[in-house]
Coordinates of N, CA and C and ligand atoms in Angstrom, one line a residue:
M1 N 0.2 5.7 -5.1 CA 1.1 5.2 -4.4 C 2.1 5.5 -5.8
L2 N 3.3 5.7 -5.8 CA 4.0 5.4 -6.8 C 4.5 4.0 -7.0
L3 N 5.6 3.3 -7.7 CA 6.4 2.1 -7.7 C 7.1 2.1 -6.1
Q4 N 8.0 3.1 -6.2 CA 9.2 3.3 -5.5 C 8.3 3.4 -3.9
D5 N 7.5 3.6 -3.7 CA 6.9 3.7 -2.6 C 6.6 2.5 -1.8
L6 N 5.8 1.6 -2.7 CA 6.1 -0.2 -2.5 C 7.1 -0.6 -1.9
S7 N 8.3 -0.2 -2.6 CA 9.3 -0.2 -1.7 C 10.0 0.3 -0.7
Q8 N 9.4 1.1 -0.3 CA 9.2 1.4 1.3 C 8.4 0.6 2.7
R9 N 7.7 0.0 1.9 CA 7.3 -1.4 2.9 C 8.0 -1.9 3.3
D10 N 7.3 -2.5 4.3 CA 7.9 -3.0 5.6 C 7.3 -4.9 5.8
W11 N 8.1 -5.3 4.2 CA 7.6 -6.2 3.3 C 7.4 -8.0 4.2
L12 N 9.1 -7.6 4.3 CA 9.7 -9.2 5.7 C 8.4 -8.4 7.0
G13 N 8.4 -7.6 7.7 CA 7.2 -7.3 8.8 C 5.6 -7.9 8.7
I14 N 5.9 -7.7 7.4 CA 3.7 -7.9 6.9 C 4.1 -9.5 6.8
L15 N 5.1 -10.4 5.8 CA 4.9 -11.3 6.2 C 4.8 -12.0 6.9
N16 N 6.3 -11.8 7.6 CA 6.2 -12.6 9.0 C 5.2 -13.0 10.0
Q17 N 4.2 -11.5 9.5 CA 3.1 -11.4 10.9 C 1.8 -12.3 10.4
S18 N 2.3 -12.3 9.4 CA 0.4 -13.0 8.7 C 1.4 -14.6 8.5
L19 N 2.0 -14.8 8.7 CA 2.5 -15.9 8.3 C 1.9 -17.0 9.4
L20 N 1.7 -16.4 10.9 CA 0.4 -16.8 11.9 C -0.2 -17.2 12.0
T21 N -0.9 -15.8 10.7 CA -2.8 -15.6 10.6 C -3.0 -15.6 9.5
P22 N -2.5 -16.6 8.1 CA -2.7 -16.1 7.5 C -3.8 -14.6 6.2
A23 N -4.7 -15.4 7.2 CA -5.9 -14.3 7.1 C -5.7 -13.2 7.4
L24 N -4.9 -12.7 7.9 CA -4.4 -11.7 8.2 C -3.8 -10.6 7.2
L25 N -3.0 -11.3 6.9 CA -1.9 -10.5 5.5 C -3.0 -9.6 4.0
P26 N -4.0 -9.5 3.7 CA -5.1 -8.5 3.9 C -5.3 -6.9 4.0
V27 N -5.6 -7.3 5.3 CA -5.3 -6.5 6.3 C -4.6 -5.8 6.7
L28 N -3.0 -6.0 6.8 CA -1.6 -5.6 6.7 C -1.6 -4.8 5.6
L29 N -2.0 -5.3 5.0 CA -1.3 -4.8 3.8 C -2.2 -3.5 3.1
V30 N -2.9 -3.4 3.5 CA -4.1 -2.4 3.1 C -3.6 -1.2 4.1
N31 N -3.3 -1.3 5.1 CA -2.8 -1.2 6.3 C -1.6 -0.5 6.2
N32 N -1.0 -1.1 5.5 CA -0.1 -0.2 5.1 C 0.1 0.1 3.7
G33 N -1.1 0.4 3.2 CA -1.2 1.3 1.8 C -1.1 0.9 0.6
V34 N -1.2 -0.5 0.6 CA -0.9 -1.7 -0.5 C -2.8 -2.0 -0.7
S35 N -3.1 -1.4 -1.8 CA -4.8 -2.0 -1.5 C -5.6 -2.5 -3.0
V36 N -6.2 -3.2 -3.2 CA -6.2 -4.0 -4.1 C -6.5 -3.2 -5.6
E37 N -7.1 -2.2 -5.4 CA -7.5 -0.9 -6.5 C -5.9 -0.3 -7.0
R38 N -4.7 -0.6 -6.1 CA -3.5 -0.1 -6.4 C -3.2 -1.0 -7.1
L39 N -3.0 -2.4 -6.4 CA -2.6 -3.8 -7.1 C -3.2 -3.7 -8.6
T40 N -4.1 -4.2 -8.6 CA -5.3 -4.3 -10.1 C -3.8 -2.8 -10.8
Q41 N -4.2 -1.8 -10.7 CA -3.3 -0.5 -11.9 C -2.2 -1.3 -12.1
L42 N -1.2 -2.1 -11.1 CA -0.1 -2.1 -11.3 C 0.5 -3.4 -12.2
A43 N -0.7 -4.4 -11.5 CA -0.9 -6.1 -12.3 C -0.5 -5.8 -14.3
R44 N -0.1 -7.0 -14.7 CA 1.0 -6.6 -16.1 C 0.4 -7.6 -16.7
M45 N 0.0 -7.7 -17.6 CA -0.5 -8.9 -19.1 C 0.9 -9.6 -19.2
S46 N 0.5 -11.0 -19.4 CA 1.9 -11.6 -20.1 C 2.1 -11.5 -21.4
L47 N 3.0 -11.2 -21.7 CA 3.4 -10.8 -23.2 C 3.2 -12.0 -24.0
N48 N 3.6 -13.1 -23.7 CA 3.9 -14.6 -24.5 C 2.6 -15.8 -24.0
L49 N 1.9 -16.3 -25.1 CA 1.1 -16.6 -24.7 C 1.1 -18.2 -24.2
Y50 N 2.5 -18.9 -24.3 CA 2.8 -20.1 -23.0 C 2.7 -19.6 -21.7
E51 N 3.0 -18.4 -21.4 CA 3.6 -17.7 -20.1 C 1.9 -17.5 -19.4
P52 N 1.7 -18.5 -18.0 CA 0.1 -18.0 -17.9 C -0.4 -17.0 -17.2
Y53 N 0.9 -16.3 -16.5 CA 0.8 -14.9 -16.1 C 1.4 -13.5 -16.1
G54 N 1.4 -12.4 -16.4 CA 2.4 -11.7 -16.4 C 2.8 -11.5 -15.1
R55 N 4.3 -11.4 -14.8 CA 5.2 -11.3 -13.8 C 5.6 -10.1 -13.5
H56 N 5.5 -9.5 -12.2 CA 5.9 -7.9 -12.0 C 6.2 -8.4 -10.3
I57 N 7.6 -7.9 -10.3 CA 8.5 -7.8 -9.3 C 8.0 -6.3 -8.7
L58 N 7.0 -6.5 -7.2 CA 7.0 -5.3 -6.6 C 8.1 -4.8 -5.7
Y59 N 8.9 -5.7 -5.4 CA 9.7 -5.6 -4.2 C 11.1 -7.2 -4.2
K60 N 12.4 -6.8 -4.2 CA 13.3 -7.7 -3.8 C 14.2 -7.6 -3.4
S61 N 14.4 -8.5 -2.4 CA 16.4 -8.1 -1.2 C 16.5 -10.4 -1.5
P62 N 17.6 -10.3 -0.6 CA 18.0 -10.8 -0.3 C 17.1 -12.0 0.2
E63 N 15.8 -11.4 1.2 CA 15.7 -12.1 2.3 C 14.0 -11.9 2.4
I64 N 13.3 -10.9 0.8 CA 12.0 -11.2 0.7 C 11.9 -10.8 -1.2
E65 N 11.0 -11.6 -1.1 CA 10.5 -11.3 -3.0 C 9.0 -10.8 -2.6
V66 N 8.6 -10.2 -3.1 CA 7.2 -9.7 -4.0 C 6.6 -9.7 -5.1
M67 N 5.5 -10.6 -5.5 CA 5.5 -10.4 -7.1 C 4.2 -10.5 -7.4
L68 N 3.9 -9.8 -8.0 CA 2.6 -9.4 -8.3 C 2.2 -10.4 -9.7
A69 N 1.2 -11.1 -9.9 CA 1.0 -12.0 -11.2 C -0.8 -11.8 -11.6
K70 N -0.6 -11.2 -13.0 CA -1.6 -11.3 -13.6 C -2.1 -12.5 -14.6
W71 N -2.8 -13.0 -14.3 CA -3.2 -14.3 -14.7 C -4.1 -14.7 -15.8
S72 N -4.0 -15.1 -17.1 CA -4.9 -15.2 -18.6 C -6.4 -16.1 -18.1
Y73 N -7.0 -15.9 -18.3 CA -8.3 -16.5 -18.9 C -8.1 -18.3 -18.8
R74 N -8.6 -18.1 -17.6 CA -8.4 -20.0 -17.5 C -7.1 -20.6 -17.4
S75 N -5.6 -19.9 -17.3 CA -4.7 -20.2 -17.5 C -3.9 -21.7 -16.3
A76 N -2.8 -21.9 -16.4 CA -2.7 -22.9 -15.4 C -1.0 -22.8 -15.3
A77 N -0.8 -22.5 -14.3 CA 0.9 -22.2 -13.8 C 1.5 -24.1 -14.3
S78 N 2.6 -24.5 -14.3 CA 3.5 -25.8 -14.4 C 3.3 -25.8 -13.4
P79 N 3.3 -27.0 -13.2 CA 4.0 -27.8 -10.8 C 5.7 -27.2 -11.3
H80 N 5.3 -26.8 -9.9 CA 6.6 -26.3 -9.9 C 6.8 -26.1 -7.8
N81 N 8.3 -26.2 -7.3 CA 8.6 -26.2 -5.7 C 8.6 -24.8 -5.8
H82 N 9.5 -23.9 -5.3 CA 9.3 -22.4 -4.6 C 11.2 -22.2 -4.2
G83 N 12.2 -23.4 -4.0 CA 13.4 -23.1 -3.6 C 13.3 -23.4 -2.5
Y84 N 13.7 -22.9 -2.0 CA 14.4 -22.9 -0.6 C 13.2 -22.1 0.5
S85 N 12.2 -21.5 -0.3 CA 11.2 -20.3 -0.3 C 10.0 -21.0 1.2
R86 N 9.3 -20.0 1.4 CA 8.1 -20.1 1.9 C 7.1 -18.7 1.7
G87 N 6.4 -18.9 2.1 CA 5.5 -17.9 1.9 C 4.3 -17.3 2.4
L88 N 3.1 -16.7 0.9 CA 2.0 -16.3 1.2 C 1.4 -16.3 -0.7
I89 N 0.6 -16.4 -1.2 CA -0.5 -16.2 -1.5 C -1.6 -15.4 -1.7
W90 N -2.1 -14.1 -2.3 CA -3.0 -13.5 -1.8 C -4.7 -13.7 -3.0
F91 N -5.5 -14.1 -3.3 CA -5.6 -14.2 -4.5 C -6.6 -13.3 -4.6
L92 N -6.3 -11.6 -5.0 CA -7.2 -10.5 -4.9 C -8.3 -10.1 -5.8
K93 N -7.9 -10.9 -6.8 CA -8.7 -10.6 -7.8 C -9.3 -11.9 -8.5
G94 N -10.8 -12.6 -8.4 CA -10.9 -14.0 -9.1 C -10.8 -15.1 -8.3
D95 N -11.5 -15.8 -8.6 CA -11.4 -17.6 -8.0 C -10.2 -18.2 -8.2
F96 N -9.5 -19.0 -7.8 CA -8.6 -19.8 -7.5 C -9.1 -21.4 -7.4
N97 N -8.0 -22.1 -7.9 CA -8.0 -23.7 -7.9 C -6.4 -23.9 -7.3
E98 N -6.0 -24.7 -6.6 CA -4.6 -25.0 -6.4 C -4.5 -26.6 -6.2
Q99 N -3.8 -27.3 -7.1 CA -3.5 -28.7 -6.8 C -1.8 -29.0 -6.6
H100 N -1.5 -30.1 -5.2 CA -0.9 -30.3 -5.3 C 0.0 -31.6 -5.6
F101 N 1.3 -31.6 -5.9 CA 1.7 -33.1 -6.5 C 3.0 -33.0 -5.7
Q102 N 3.1 -35.2 -6.0 CA 4.4 -35.7 -5.3 C 5.3 -35.9 -6.7
F103 N 6.3 -36.4 -6.4 CA 7.2 -36.6 -7.6 C 8.1 -37.9 -7.0
S104 N 7.9 -39.1 -7.3 CA 8.7 -40.2 -6.5 C 8.6 -41.1 -8.0
K105 N 10.0 -41.4 -8.0 CA 10.1 -43.1 -8.8 C 9.8 -42.4 -10.3
G106 N 9.8 -41.0 -10.4 CA 9.8 -40.7 -12.6 C 8.1 -40.4 -12.6
Q107 N 7.8 -40.6 -11.4 CA 6.3 -40.0 -11.8 C 5.9 -38.9 -11.0
L108 N 5.0 -37.6 -11.6 CA 4.5 -36.7 -11.0 C 2.9 -37.5 -10.7
N109 N 2.7 -37.3 -9.6 CA 1.0 -37.7 -9.1 C 0.3 -36.6 -8.3
A110 N -0.8 -36.2 -8.8 CA -1.7 -35.3 -7.7 C -1.9 -36.0 -6.8
V111 N -2.0 -35.2 -5.9 CA -1.8 -35.6 -4.3 C -3.5 -34.6 -3.4
G112 N -4.8 -35.3 -3.7 CA -5.6 -35.4 -3.8 C -6.2 -34.3 -4.8
A113 N -7.6 -33.7 -4.0 CA -8.3 -33.0 -5.4 C -7.9 -31.3 -4.9
P114 N -8.5 -31.0 -6.0 CA -7.6 -28.9 -6.0 C -8.5 -28.5 -5.2
V115 N -7.8 -27.5 -4.4 CA -8.5 -26.9 -3.5 C -8.8 -25.5 -3.7
Y116 N -10.0 -25.0 -3.3 CA -10.4 -23.8 -3.5 C -10.5 -22.8 -3.1
F117 N -10.0 -21.6 -3.8 CA -10.0 -20.4 -2.7 C -10.6 -19.6 -3.9
A118 N -11.5 -18.2 -2.8 CA -12.4 -17.9 -3.3 C -11.9 -16.2 -3.5
E119 N -11.8 -15.4 -4.1 CA -11.6 -13.8 -4.3 C -11.2 -13.8 -2.8
G120 N -10.3 -13.2 -2.4 CA -9.6 -12.4 -0.8 C -9.0 -13.9 0.0
D121 N -9.2 -15.2 -0.5 CA -8.5 -15.9 0.4 C -6.7 -15.7 -0.3
V122 N -6.4 -16.4 1.2 CA -5.3 -16.7 1.0 C -4.8 -18.0 1.3
A123 N -3.5 -18.4 0.4 CA -3.2 -19.8 0.3 C -1.8 -19.5 1.2
T124 N -1.2 -20.4 1.9 CA -0.1 -21.1 2.5 C 1.2 -21.6 1.7
V125 N 2.4 -21.2 1.6 CA 3.3 -22.0 0.8 C 4.3 -22.0 1.3
V126 N 4.6 -24.1 1.0 CA 5.3 -24.7 2.2 C 6.9 -25.1 0.7
S127 N 8.1 -24.6 1.6 CA 9.3 -25.0 0.6 C 9.1 -26.1 0.3
S128 N 8.7 -27.7 0.7 CA 9.2 -28.7 -0.2 C 8.1 -28.9 -0.9
D129 N 6.4 -28.4 -0.7 CA 5.4 -28.9 -1.9 C 5.7 -28.1 -3.0
I130 N 5.3 -29.0 -3.7 CA 5.2 -28.7 -5.4 C 3.1 -28.2 -5.6
H131 N 3.4 -27.7 -6.2 CA 1.8 -27.1 -6.6 C 1.4 -26.8 -8.2
S132 N 0.3 -26.1 -8.1 CA -0.2 -25.4 -9.6 C -1.1 -24.9 -9.4
C133 N -1.4 -23.6 -9.5 CA -2.2 -22.8 -9.5 C -3.2 -22.2 -10.9
S134 N -3.9 -22.1 -11.1 CA -4.6 -22.1 -12.4 C -6.7 -21.1 -11.3
P135 N -6.6 -19.8 -12.4 CA -7.6 -19.1 -12.4 C -9.1 -19.4 -12.6
V136 N -10.1 -19.5 -12.2 CA -11.5 -20.3 -12.6 C -11.6 -19.2 -13.5
G137 N -11.3 -17.8 -14.1 CA -11.6 -17.0 -15.5 C -10.2 -16.7 -15.3
E138 N -10.3 -14.8 -15.0 CA -9.2 -14.5 -15.0 C -9.0 -13.8 -13.4
G139 N -7.8 -13.4 -13.2 CA -7.7 -13.1 -11.9 C -6.2 -12.7 -11.2
I140 N -5.9 -12.2 -10.6 CA -4.6 -11.4 -9.9 C -4.7 -11.9 -8.7
S141 N -2.9 -12.2 -8.3 CA -2.4 -12.8 -6.7 C -1.4 -12.0 -6.2
L142 N -1.4 -11.8 -5.2 CA 0.1 -11.2 -5.1 C 1.5 -12.5 -3.7
H143 N 2.5 -12.6 -3.9 CA 3.4 -13.6 -4.2 C 3.9 -13.0 -2.8
L144 N 4.1 -13.8 -1.6 CA 5.8 -13.1 -0.8 C 5.8 -14.7 -0.6
Y145 N 7.7 -14.4 -0.6 CA 8.5 -15.4 -0.3 C 9.2 -14.8 0.4
S146 N 9.4 -15.4 1.0 CA 11.2 -15.4 2.0 C 11.4 -16.7 2.8
P147 N 12.9 -16.8 1.9 CA 13.8 -15.8 1.5 C 13.6 -15.5 -0.5
A148 N 13.9 -14.2 -0.9 CA 13.8 -14.8 -2.4 C 13.9 -15.9 -3.1
I149 N 13.3 -16.4 -3.7 CA 12.9 -17.5 -4.5 C 14.2 -18.3 -5.8
Q150 N 15.4 -18.9 -5.0 CA 16.5 -19.1 -5.9 C 16.0 -20.8 -5.7
E151 N 16.5 -21.3 -7.2 CA 16.5 -22.7 -8.1 C 15.0 -23.4 -7.7
M152 N 14.1 -22.4 -8.1 CA 13.1 -23.5 -8.4 C 12.3 -24.3 -9.3
K153 N 12.1 -25.0 -9.2 CA 11.6 -26.7 -10.3 C 10.7 -26.5 -11.1
V154 N 10.7 -26.8 -11.9 CA 9.5 -26.5 -12.7 C 9.5 -28.0 -13.2
W155 N 8.0 -28.7 -13.2 CA 7.9 -30.5 -14.1 C 7.7 -29.9 -15.2
D156 N 7.8 -30.5 -16.1 CA 7.7 -30.1 -18.1 C 6.7 -31.7 -17.7
L157 N 6.1 -31.7 -18.0 CA 5.0 -32.9 -18.1 C 5.6 -33.4 -19.6
A158 N 5.1 -32.5 -20.6 CA 5.9 -33.0 -22.2 C 6.3 -33.7 -22.7
N159 N 7.9 -33.5 -21.7 CA 9.0 -34.1 -21.7 C 9.3 -34.7 -21.0
K160 N 9.1 -34.9 -20.0 CA 9.4 -35.5 -18.6 C 10.5 -35.6 -18.7
E161 N 10.9 -34.0 -17.5 CA 11.8 -33.6 -17.4 C 11.5 -32.8 -15.5
T162 N 12.9 -32.8 -14.7 CA 12.4 -31.1 -14.4 C 13.8 -30.2 -14.3
L163 N 12.8 -29.4 -14.7 CA 14.1 -27.8 -15.0 C 14.5 -27.4 -13.8
T164 N 15.6 -27.2 -14.0 CA 15.8 -25.8 -12.9 C 15.7 -24.5 -13.4
V165 N 15.1 -23.8 -12.9 CA 15.1 -22.1 -13.8 C 15.7 -20.7 -12.8
A166 N 16.0 -19.9 -14.1 CA 16.8 -19.1 -13.8 C 15.6 -18.4 -12.4
D167 N 15.8 -17.9 -12.0 CA 15.4 -16.6 -10.9 C 14.2 -15.8 -11.0
E168 N 14.7 -14.8 -12.4 CA 13.3 -14.7 -13.0 C 12.8 -15.0 -13.8
C169 N 12.5 -16.4 -14.0 CA 11.4 -17.1 -14.7 C 10.7 -17.8 -13.9
G170 N 9.0 -17.4 -14.1 CA 8.1 -17.9 -13.4 C 7.8 -19.2 -13.1
A171 N 6.6 -20.1 -13.5 CA 6.8 -21.3 -13.0 C 5.7 -21.5 -14.3
W172 N 6.6 -21.8 -15.3 CA 6.0 -22.4 -16.9 C 7.6 -23.1 -17.2
V173 N 7.3 -23.6 -18.0 CA 8.7 -24.1 -18.9 C 9.2 -23.1 -19.9
P174 N 10.1 -22.6 -19.8 CA 10.3 -21.0 -20.6 C 10.9 -21.8 -21.9
Q175 N 10.4 -20.6 -22.7 CA 11.0 -21.3 -23.7 C 12.1 -20.6 -24.4
K176 N 13.0 -20.2 -23.4 CA 14.4 -19.3 -24.5 C 15.2 -20.9 -23.1
S177 N 15.8 -21.4 -24.0 CA 16.9 -22.3 -23.1 C 18.3 -21.8 -22.0
D178 N 18.5 -20.7 -22.1 CA 19.4 -19.4 -20.9 C 18.6 -19.9 -19.9
L179 N 17.8 -20.0 -19.9 CA 16.6 -19.8 -18.7 C 16.8 -20.8 -17.7
I180 N 16.8 -21.9 -18.4 CA 17.3 -23.5 -17.5 C 18.5 -23.5 -17.2
I181 N 18.7 -23.8 -16.2 CA 20.5 -23.7 -15.3 C 20.5 -25.3 -14.9
K182 N 19.4 -26.3 -15.2 CA 19.8 -27.7 -14.9 C 18.1 -29.2 -15.6
R183 N 18.4 -29.7 -16.1 CA 17.3 -30.3 -16.4 C 17.8 -31.7 -16.2
V184 N 16.7 -32.2 -15.7 CA 16.5 -33.6 -14.9 C 16.2 -34.6 -15.7
K185 N 16.3 -35.5 -16.4 CA 15.1 -37.0 -17.5 C 14.8 -37.0 -16.2
W186 N 13.4 -37.8 -16.4 CA 12.7 -38.6 -15.0 C 13.4 -40.2 -15.7
E187 N 13.7 -40.5 -14.5 CA 14.1 -42.3 -14.5 C 12.9 -43.0 -15.0
Ligands
FE2_1 FE1 3.7 -21.5 -6.5

């Protein structure tokens, strides 16, 4: 299957059906010709050491964004939200941990213990949530968000700032300052 064939999938239909029952997502994807093997072939390494995963947009419209992430060994995303979007993450290769956070009064605090996802599991993304994912070793994950992600915030722990990042930026503190739309110091 060529990449342009992937843009012909009914991504929004697949996401809307699976939001009701997230465990259905892998089955619906395979039924639509989106296999683990094909996604593994398409996954791209990150080019920079500071980027925890290589980001490959498989499809994007205002309504939906489909992003394939190839995670470096034991890397971790920076804590982030998803703007106004909700969606699902399919951990198609490798096991992962997800940590939820809460930000208030200038402090970012972990909420509960990390949640473990075995290879093949699906996680739900809620727009108001702040989280971070990390692979136990290496990994590949497929992210479906609706609407397409806008105004994502990344929490920069080192500089105690919350950054609103450009739509083409992943869940990390960008090195290029033109990818930072807004910067708010923690009080
Ligand atoms: Fe995320």
